[in-house]
Short mmCIF file of C-alpha atoms in Angstrom, two decimals:
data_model
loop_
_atom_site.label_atom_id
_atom_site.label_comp_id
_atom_site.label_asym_id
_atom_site.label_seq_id
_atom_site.Cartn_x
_atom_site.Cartn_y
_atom_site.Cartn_z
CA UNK T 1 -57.19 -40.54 0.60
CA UNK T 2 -59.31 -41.44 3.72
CA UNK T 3 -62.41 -43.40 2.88
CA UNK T 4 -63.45 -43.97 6.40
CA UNK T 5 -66.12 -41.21 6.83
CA UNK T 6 -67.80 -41.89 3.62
CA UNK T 7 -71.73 -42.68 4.12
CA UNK T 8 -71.41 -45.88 2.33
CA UNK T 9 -68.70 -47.66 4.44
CA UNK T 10 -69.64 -50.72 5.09
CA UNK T 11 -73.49 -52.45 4.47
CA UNK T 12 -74.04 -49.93 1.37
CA UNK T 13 -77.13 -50.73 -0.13
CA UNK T 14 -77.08 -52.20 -3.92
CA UNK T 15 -77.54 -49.34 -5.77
CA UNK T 16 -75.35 -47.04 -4.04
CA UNK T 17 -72.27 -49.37 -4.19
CA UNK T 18 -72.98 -49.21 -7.66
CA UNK T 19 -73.52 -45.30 -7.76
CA UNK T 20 -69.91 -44.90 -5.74
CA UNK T 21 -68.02 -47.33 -8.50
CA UNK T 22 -69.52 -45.18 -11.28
CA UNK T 23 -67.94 -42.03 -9.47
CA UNK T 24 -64.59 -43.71 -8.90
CA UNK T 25 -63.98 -45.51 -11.88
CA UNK T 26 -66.19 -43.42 -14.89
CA UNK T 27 -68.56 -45.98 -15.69
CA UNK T 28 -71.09 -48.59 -14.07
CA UNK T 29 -69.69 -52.17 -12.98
CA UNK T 30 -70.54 -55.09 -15.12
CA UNK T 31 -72.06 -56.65 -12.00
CA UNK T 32 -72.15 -56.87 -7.95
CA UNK T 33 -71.63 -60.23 -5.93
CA UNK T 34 -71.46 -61.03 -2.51
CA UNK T 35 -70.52 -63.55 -0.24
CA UNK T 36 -71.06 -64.12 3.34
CA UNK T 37 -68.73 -64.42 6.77
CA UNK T 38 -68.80 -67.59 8.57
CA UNK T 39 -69.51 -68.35 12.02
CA UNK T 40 -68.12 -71.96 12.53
CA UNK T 41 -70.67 -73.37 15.33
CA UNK T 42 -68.30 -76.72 15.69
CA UNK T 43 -64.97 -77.95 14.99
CA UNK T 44 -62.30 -75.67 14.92
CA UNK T 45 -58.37 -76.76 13.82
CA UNK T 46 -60.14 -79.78 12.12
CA UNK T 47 -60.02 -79.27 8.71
CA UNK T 48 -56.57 -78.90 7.79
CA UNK T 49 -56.96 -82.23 9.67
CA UNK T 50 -59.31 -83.89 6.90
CA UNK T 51 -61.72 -83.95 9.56
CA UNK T 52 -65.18 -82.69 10.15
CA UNK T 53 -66.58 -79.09 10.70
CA UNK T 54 -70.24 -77.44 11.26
CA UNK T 55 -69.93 -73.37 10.22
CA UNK T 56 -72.92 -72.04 8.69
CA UNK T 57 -72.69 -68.26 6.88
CA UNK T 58 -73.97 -65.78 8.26
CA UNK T 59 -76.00 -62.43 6.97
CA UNK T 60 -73.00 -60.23 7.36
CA UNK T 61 -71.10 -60.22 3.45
CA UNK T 62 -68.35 -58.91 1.07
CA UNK T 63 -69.60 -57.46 -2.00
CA UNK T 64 -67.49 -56.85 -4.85
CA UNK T 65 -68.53 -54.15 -7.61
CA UNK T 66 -66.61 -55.31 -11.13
CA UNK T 67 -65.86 -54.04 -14.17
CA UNK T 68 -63.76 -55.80 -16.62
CA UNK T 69 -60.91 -53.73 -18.29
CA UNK T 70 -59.77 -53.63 -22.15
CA UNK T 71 -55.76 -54.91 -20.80
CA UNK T 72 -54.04 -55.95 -17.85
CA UNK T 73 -53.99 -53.40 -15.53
CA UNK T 74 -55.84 -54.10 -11.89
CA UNK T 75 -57.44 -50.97 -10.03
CA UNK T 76 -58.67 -51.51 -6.43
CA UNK T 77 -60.89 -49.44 -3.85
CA UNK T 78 -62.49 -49.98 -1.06
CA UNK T 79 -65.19 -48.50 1.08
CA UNK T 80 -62.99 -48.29 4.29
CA UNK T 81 -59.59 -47.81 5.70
CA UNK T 82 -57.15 -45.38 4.26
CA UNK T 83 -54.94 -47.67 1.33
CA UNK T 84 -56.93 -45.46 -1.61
CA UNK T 85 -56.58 -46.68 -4.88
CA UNK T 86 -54.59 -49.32 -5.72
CA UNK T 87 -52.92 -50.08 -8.94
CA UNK T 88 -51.05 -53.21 -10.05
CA UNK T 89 -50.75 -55.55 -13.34
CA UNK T 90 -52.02 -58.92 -13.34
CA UNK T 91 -48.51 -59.88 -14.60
CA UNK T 92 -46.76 -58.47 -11.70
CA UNK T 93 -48.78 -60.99 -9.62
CA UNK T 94 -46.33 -63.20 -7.19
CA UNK T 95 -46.78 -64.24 -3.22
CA UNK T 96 -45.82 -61.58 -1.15
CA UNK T 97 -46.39 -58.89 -3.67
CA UNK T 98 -49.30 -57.40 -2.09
CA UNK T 99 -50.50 -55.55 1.23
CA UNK T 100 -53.61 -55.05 3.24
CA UNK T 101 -57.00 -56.06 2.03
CA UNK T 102 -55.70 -55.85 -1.46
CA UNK T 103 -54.12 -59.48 -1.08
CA UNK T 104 -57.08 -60.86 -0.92
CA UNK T 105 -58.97 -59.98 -4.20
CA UNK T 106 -55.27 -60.23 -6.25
CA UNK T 107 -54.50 -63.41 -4.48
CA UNK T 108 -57.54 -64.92 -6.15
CA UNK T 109 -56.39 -63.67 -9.83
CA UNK T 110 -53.34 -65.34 -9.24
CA UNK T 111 -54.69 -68.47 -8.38
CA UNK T 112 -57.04 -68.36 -11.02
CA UNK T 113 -54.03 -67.98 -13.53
CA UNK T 114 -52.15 -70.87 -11.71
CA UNK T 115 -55.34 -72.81 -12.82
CA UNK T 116 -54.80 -71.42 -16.61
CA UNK T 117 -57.97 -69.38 -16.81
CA UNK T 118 -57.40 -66.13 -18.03
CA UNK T 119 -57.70 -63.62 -15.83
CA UNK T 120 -58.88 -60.09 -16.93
CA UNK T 121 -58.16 -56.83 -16.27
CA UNK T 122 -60.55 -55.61 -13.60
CA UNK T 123 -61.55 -52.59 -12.01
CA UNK T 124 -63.01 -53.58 -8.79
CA UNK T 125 -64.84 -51.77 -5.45
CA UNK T 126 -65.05 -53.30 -2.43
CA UNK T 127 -68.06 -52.91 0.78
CA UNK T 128 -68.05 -55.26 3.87
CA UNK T 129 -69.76 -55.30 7.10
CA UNK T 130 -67.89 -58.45 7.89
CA UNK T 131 -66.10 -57.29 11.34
CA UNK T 132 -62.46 -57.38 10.48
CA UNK T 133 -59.81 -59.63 12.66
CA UNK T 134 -62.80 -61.68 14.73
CA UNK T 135 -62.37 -64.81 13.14
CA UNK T 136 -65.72 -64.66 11.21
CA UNK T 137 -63.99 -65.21 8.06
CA UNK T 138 -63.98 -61.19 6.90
CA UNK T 139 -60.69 -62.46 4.58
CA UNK T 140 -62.94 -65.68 3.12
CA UNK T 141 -65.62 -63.23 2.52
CA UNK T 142 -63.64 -60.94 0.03
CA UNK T 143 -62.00 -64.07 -1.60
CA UNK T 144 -65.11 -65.79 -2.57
CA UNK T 145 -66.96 -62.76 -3.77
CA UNK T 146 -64.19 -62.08 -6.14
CA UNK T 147 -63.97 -65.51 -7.24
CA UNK T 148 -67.77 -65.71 -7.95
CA UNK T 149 -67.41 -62.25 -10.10
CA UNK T 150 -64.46 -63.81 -12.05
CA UNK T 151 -65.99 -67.21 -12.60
CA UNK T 152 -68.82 -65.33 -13.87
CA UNK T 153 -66.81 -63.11 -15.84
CA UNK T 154 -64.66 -65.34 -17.63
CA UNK T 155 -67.15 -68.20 -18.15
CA UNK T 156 -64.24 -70.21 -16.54
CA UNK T 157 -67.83 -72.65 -15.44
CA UNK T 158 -66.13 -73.52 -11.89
CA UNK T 159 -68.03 -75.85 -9.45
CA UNK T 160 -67.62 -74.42 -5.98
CA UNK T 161 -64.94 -77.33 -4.65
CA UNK T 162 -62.99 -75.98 -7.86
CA UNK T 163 -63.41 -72.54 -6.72
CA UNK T 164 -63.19 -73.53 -2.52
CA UNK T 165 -59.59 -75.27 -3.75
CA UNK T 166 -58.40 -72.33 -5.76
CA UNK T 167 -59.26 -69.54 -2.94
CA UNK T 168 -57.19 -72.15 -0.61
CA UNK T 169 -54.41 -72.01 -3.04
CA UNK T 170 -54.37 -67.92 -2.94
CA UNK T 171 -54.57 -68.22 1.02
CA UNK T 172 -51.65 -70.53 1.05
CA UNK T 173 -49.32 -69.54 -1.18
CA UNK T 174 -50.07 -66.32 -2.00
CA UNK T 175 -51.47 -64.82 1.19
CA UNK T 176 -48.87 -67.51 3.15
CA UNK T 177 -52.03 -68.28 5.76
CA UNK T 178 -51.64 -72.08 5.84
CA UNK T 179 -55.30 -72.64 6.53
CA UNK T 180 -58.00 -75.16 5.19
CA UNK T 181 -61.03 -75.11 3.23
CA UNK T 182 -63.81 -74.87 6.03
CA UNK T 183 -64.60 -70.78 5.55
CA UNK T 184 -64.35 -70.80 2.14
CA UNK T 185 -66.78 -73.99 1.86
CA UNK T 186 -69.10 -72.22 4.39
CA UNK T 187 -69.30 -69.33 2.26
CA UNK T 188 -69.31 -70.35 -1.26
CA UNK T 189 -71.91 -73.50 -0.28
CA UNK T 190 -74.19 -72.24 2.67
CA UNK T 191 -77.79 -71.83 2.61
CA UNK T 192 -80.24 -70.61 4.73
CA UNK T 193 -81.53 -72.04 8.15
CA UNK T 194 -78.63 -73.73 7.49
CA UNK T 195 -75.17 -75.45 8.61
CA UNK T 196 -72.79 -76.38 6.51
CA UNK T 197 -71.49 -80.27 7.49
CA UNK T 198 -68.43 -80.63 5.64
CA UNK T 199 -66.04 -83.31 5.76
CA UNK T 200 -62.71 -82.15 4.36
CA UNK T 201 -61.11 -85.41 3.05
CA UNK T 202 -63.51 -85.18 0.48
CA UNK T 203 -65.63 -82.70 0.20
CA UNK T 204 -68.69 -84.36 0.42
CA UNK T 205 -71.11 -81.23 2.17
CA UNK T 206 -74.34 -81.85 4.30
CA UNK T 207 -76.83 -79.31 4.58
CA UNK T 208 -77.87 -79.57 8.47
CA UNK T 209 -80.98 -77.80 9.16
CA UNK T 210 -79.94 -74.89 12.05
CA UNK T 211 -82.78 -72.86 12.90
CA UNK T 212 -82.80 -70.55 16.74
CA UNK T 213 -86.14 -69.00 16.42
CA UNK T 214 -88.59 -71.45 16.55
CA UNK T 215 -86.40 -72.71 19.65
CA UNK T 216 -86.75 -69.63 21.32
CA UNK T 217 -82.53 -69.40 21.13
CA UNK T 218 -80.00 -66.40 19.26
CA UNK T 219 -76.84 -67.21 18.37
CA UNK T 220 -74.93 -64.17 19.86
CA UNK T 221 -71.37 -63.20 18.17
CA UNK T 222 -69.33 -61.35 21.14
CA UNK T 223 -66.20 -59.91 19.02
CA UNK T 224 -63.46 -59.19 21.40
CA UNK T 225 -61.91 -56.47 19.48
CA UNK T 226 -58.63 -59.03 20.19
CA UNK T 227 -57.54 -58.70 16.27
CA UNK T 228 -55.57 -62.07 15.00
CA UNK T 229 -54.13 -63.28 12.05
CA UNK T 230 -53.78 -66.53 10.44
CA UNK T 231 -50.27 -65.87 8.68
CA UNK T 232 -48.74 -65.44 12.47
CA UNK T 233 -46.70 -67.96 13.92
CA UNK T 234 -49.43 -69.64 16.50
CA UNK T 235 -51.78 -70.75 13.60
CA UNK T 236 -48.72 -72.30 11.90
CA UNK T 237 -47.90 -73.82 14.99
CA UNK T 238 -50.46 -75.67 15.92
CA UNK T 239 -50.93 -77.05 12.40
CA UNK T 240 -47.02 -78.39 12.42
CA UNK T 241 -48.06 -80.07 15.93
CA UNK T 242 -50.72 -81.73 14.16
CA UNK T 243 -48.71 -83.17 11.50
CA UNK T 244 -46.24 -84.24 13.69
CA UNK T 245 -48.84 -86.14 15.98
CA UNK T 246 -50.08 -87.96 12.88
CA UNK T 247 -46.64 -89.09 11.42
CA UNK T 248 -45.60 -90.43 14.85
CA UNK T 249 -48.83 -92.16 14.73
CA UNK T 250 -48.79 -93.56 11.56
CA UNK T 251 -52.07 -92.24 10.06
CA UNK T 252 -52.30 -90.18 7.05
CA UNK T 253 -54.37 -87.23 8.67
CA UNK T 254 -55.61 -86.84 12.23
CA UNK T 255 -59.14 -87.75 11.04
CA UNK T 256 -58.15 -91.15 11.22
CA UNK T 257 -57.34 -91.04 15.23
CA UNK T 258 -60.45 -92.00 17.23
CA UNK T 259 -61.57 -90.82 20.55
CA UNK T 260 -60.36 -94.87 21.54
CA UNK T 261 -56.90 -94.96 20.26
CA UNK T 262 -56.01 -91.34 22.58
CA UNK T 263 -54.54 -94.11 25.93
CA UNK T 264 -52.07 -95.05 23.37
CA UNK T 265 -51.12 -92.24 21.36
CA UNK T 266 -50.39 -90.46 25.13
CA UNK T 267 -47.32 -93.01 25.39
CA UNK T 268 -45.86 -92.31 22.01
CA UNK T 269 -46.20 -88.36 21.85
CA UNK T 270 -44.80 -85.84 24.08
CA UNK T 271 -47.16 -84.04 26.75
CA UNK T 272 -47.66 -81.05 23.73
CA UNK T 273 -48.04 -83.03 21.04
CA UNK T 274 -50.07 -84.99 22.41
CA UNK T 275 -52.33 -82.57 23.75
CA UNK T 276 -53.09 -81.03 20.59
CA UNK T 277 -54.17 -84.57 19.02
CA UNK T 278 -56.61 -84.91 21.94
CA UNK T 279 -57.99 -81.46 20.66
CA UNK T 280 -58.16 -82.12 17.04
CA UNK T 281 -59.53 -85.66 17.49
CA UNK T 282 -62.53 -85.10 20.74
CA UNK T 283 -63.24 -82.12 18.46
CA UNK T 284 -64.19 -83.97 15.39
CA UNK T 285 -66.56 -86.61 17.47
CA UNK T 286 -68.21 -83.10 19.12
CA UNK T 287 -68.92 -82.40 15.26
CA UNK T 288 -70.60 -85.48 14.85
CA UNK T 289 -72.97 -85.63 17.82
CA UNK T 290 -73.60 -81.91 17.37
CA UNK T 291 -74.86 -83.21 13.95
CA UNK T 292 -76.23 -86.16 15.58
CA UNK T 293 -78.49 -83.67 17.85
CA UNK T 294 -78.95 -81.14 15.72
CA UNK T 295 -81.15 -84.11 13.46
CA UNK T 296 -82.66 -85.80 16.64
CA UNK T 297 -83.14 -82.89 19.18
CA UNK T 298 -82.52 -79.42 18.31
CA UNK T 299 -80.14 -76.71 18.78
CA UNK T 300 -81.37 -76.92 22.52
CA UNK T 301 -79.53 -80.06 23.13
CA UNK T 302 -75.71 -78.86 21.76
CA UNK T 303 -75.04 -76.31 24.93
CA UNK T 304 -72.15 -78.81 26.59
CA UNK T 305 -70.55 -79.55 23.12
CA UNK T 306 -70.11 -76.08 22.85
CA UNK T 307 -68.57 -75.82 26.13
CA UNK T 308 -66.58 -78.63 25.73
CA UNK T 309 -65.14 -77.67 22.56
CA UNK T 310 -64.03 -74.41 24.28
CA UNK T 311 -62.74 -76.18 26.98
CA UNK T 312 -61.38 -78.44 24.74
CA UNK T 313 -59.57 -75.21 22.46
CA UNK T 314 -58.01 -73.24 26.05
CA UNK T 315 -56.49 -76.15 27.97
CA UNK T 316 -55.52 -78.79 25.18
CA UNK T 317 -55.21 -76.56 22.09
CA UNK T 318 -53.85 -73.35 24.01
CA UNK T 319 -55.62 -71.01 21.17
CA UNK T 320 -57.67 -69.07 23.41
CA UNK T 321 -57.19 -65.66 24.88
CA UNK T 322 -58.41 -64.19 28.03
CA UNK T 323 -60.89 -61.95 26.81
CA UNK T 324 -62.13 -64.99 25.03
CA UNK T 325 -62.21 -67.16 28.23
CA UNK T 326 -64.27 -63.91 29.70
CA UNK T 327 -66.51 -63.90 27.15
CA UNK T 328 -67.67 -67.33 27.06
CA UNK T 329 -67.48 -67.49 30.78
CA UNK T 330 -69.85 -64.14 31.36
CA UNK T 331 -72.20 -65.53 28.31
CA UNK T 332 -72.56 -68.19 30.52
CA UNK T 333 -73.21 -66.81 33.56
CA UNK T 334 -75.76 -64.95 31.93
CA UNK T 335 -77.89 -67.83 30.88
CA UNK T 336 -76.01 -68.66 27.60
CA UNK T 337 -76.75 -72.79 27.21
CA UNK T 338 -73.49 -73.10 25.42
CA UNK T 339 -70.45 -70.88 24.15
CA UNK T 340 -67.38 -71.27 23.25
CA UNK T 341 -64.38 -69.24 21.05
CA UNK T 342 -65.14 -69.66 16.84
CA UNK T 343 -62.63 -69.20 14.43
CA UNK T 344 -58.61 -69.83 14.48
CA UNK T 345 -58.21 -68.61 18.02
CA UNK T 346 -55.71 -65.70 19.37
CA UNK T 347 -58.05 -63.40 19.34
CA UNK T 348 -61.28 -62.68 17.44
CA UNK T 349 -64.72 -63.58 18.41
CA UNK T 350 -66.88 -66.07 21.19
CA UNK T 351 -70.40 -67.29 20.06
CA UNK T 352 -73.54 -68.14 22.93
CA UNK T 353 -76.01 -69.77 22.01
CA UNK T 354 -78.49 -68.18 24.46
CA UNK T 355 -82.36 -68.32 25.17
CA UNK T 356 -84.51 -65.08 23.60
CA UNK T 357 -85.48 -64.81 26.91
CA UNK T 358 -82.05 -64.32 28.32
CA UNK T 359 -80.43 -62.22 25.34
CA UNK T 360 -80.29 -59.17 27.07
CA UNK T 361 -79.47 -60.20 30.52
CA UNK T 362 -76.38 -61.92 28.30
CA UNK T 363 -75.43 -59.08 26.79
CA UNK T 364 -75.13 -56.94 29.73
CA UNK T 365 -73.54 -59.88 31.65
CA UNK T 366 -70.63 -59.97 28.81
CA UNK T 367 -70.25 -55.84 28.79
CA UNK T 368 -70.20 -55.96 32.43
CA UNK T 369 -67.66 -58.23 33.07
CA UNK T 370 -65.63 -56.89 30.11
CA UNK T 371 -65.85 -53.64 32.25
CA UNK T 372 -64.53 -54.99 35.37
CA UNK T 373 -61.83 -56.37 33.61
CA UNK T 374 -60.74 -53.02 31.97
CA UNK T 375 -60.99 -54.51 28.49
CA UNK T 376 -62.02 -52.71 25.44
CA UNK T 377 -65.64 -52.94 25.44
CA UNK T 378 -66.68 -56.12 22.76
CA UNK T 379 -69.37 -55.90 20.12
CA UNK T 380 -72.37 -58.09 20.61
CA UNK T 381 -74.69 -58.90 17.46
CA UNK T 382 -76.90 -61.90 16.83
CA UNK T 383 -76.29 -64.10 13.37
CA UNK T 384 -78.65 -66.25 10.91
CA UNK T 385 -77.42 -68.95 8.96
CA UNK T 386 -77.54 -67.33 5.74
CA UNK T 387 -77.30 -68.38 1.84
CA UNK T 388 -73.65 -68.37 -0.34
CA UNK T 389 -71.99 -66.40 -2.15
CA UNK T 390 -73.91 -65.12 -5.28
CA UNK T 391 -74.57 -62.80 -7.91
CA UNK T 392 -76.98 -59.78 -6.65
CA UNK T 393 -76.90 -56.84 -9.73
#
């Protein structure tokens, strides 16, 4: 069965999401949440680091329509693609045992059950307009939404590090993407006008007002159409790198590196190694003094960080692509004040942060230059900081 051309496919409204699940599964949902897709504005490879990162959600979301079930069985659909229905047990859960988007929603039950909270039989419809593969966190979206809807429905009472640790846990283990907690904090804990200032040793979040409008500024997503994936072997790579780097320097996590200790670190790590501490370390003091100017100056004032941090992510990092480097070099040219790649890297999307002014000239610049280059031709929206995941029928 091929969803694709049905009128609701991605962004239905409320009500119809709720009309479609009634038609699919003979009966209305016991509710709808949603959560959002994250653009990360600083600090990318940081937090798996115990470092610091600056994403803010944005008003593109999952929403999950749920219906609890009278035994174990586990019915999935969603509003694109062409899996169709999908049926599985919540006893047959296990890493590995699952394909497509389908991994996402089930790895949450099993996490959930790792936890001891008992997990219900669910029928369960899913809608996003979260662009798939361009690193805005499409995969983070689905996860919390479902994990908001079964905290809900089991009266399991879960704070949102509980449920930011437990849709880690499904990602790792059951998904076997070996990445962090910064998308699934962004999501579960944003707010709107907001960023999201999280350290990851701890926890500890920071709401960081992040307003473009009344600076005359759009944050501009320019999605590649370059599709990645964090269970590939680059992601994994890096991450090893970075735990090598901080056993040969003696420090629990890279977080505890500063920008003054890099001279001696280059003598006791090889040229690679080395290179991606630089990254991981420079990048966490960008998040700080993006935080720093965000409080004293205004998103006017964080155009180099951004650039540096890409700079920082192509030559040092190596996680860039070239229709990435085009992308934030065009936006540039254009009259962007600052861009750079967002999200794991390989592929996925670029963000500008570019006067109103400018926006089109921007836009054209980036298409242009994509259509010199005989690339496929990128999608260019603008994003808010938006609020967390949440409960919406």
């Amino acid at each position: 069965m091929n969803l694709a051309p049905d009128p609701l496919a991605t962004g239905a409204p409320t009500q119809d999401l709720a009309a479609r699940f009634s038609r699919e599964f003979g009966g209305a949902p016991d509710g709808i949440w949603q959560a959002p897709g994250r653009v990360n504005l600083i600090g990318e490879h940081t937090d798996y680091n115990e470092g610091f990162v600056l994403p803010f959600a944005i008003d593109r979301t999952a929403r999950v329509a749920v219906r609890v079930r009278p035994d174990s069985s586990v019915r999935l659909l969603s509003t694109y693609g062409d899996q169709g229905m999908v049926s599985t047990t919540l006893d047959s859960l296990e890493p590995g045992s699952a394909k497509g988007w389908t991994k996402y929603p089930l790895g949450v039950m099993w996490a959930l059950q790792q936890r001891g909270i008992a997990v219900p039989g669910v029928d369960l419809l899913l809608d996003s307009d979260v662009p798939l593969g361009a690193g805005l966190s499409s995969s983070h979206a689905i996860e919390c939404a479902v994990i908001s809807a079964l905290n809900d429905l089991t009266g399991a009472g879960l704070e949102a590090r509980e449920m930011v640790l437990a849709t880690q846990r499904a990602e790792n283990e059951f998904v076997g993407a070996p990445t962090g907690i910064m998308d699934q904090s962004a999501s579960l804990r944003g707010s709107e006008g907001h960023a999201v200032f999280l350290d990851c040793r701890d926890q500890n979040v920071r709401l960081v007002p992040f307003e473009t409008g009344p600076a005359d500024l759009v944050m501009l997503v320019i999605d590649t159409k370059v599709s990645h994936s964090h269970a590939d072997g680059g992601y994994a790579s890096r991450r090893a790198s970075c735990e090598l780097g901080a056993e040969v320097l003696g420090v629990k996590a890279l977080r505890d590196v500063q920008v003054g200790d890099l001279e001696e670190a280059s003598g006791l790590l090889d040229d690679v190694t080395f290179r991606r501490v630089r990254h991981v370390v420079t990048e966490n003091d960008r998040v700080l003094q993006t935080v720093e100017l965000l409080a004293s100056q205004g998103p006017a004032a964080i155009g180099p960080l951004l650039d540096a941090s890409h700079t920082s992510m192509r030559d040092d990092f190596e996680i860039s692509c070239p229709e990435l480097d085009l992308a934030v070099d065009a936006s540039r040219a254009g009259g962007a004040i600052g861009a750079r790649m967002t999200g794991g890297g390989f592929g996925g999307a670029a963000i500008a942060l570019t006067p109103v002014a400018l926006e089109q000239k921007v836009r054209d610049a980036v298409a242009t230059a994509f259509a010199d280059a005989g690339f496929k031709a990128p999608d260019i929206f603008a994003v808010s900081p938006a609020a967390g995941a949440r409960r919406i029928a």
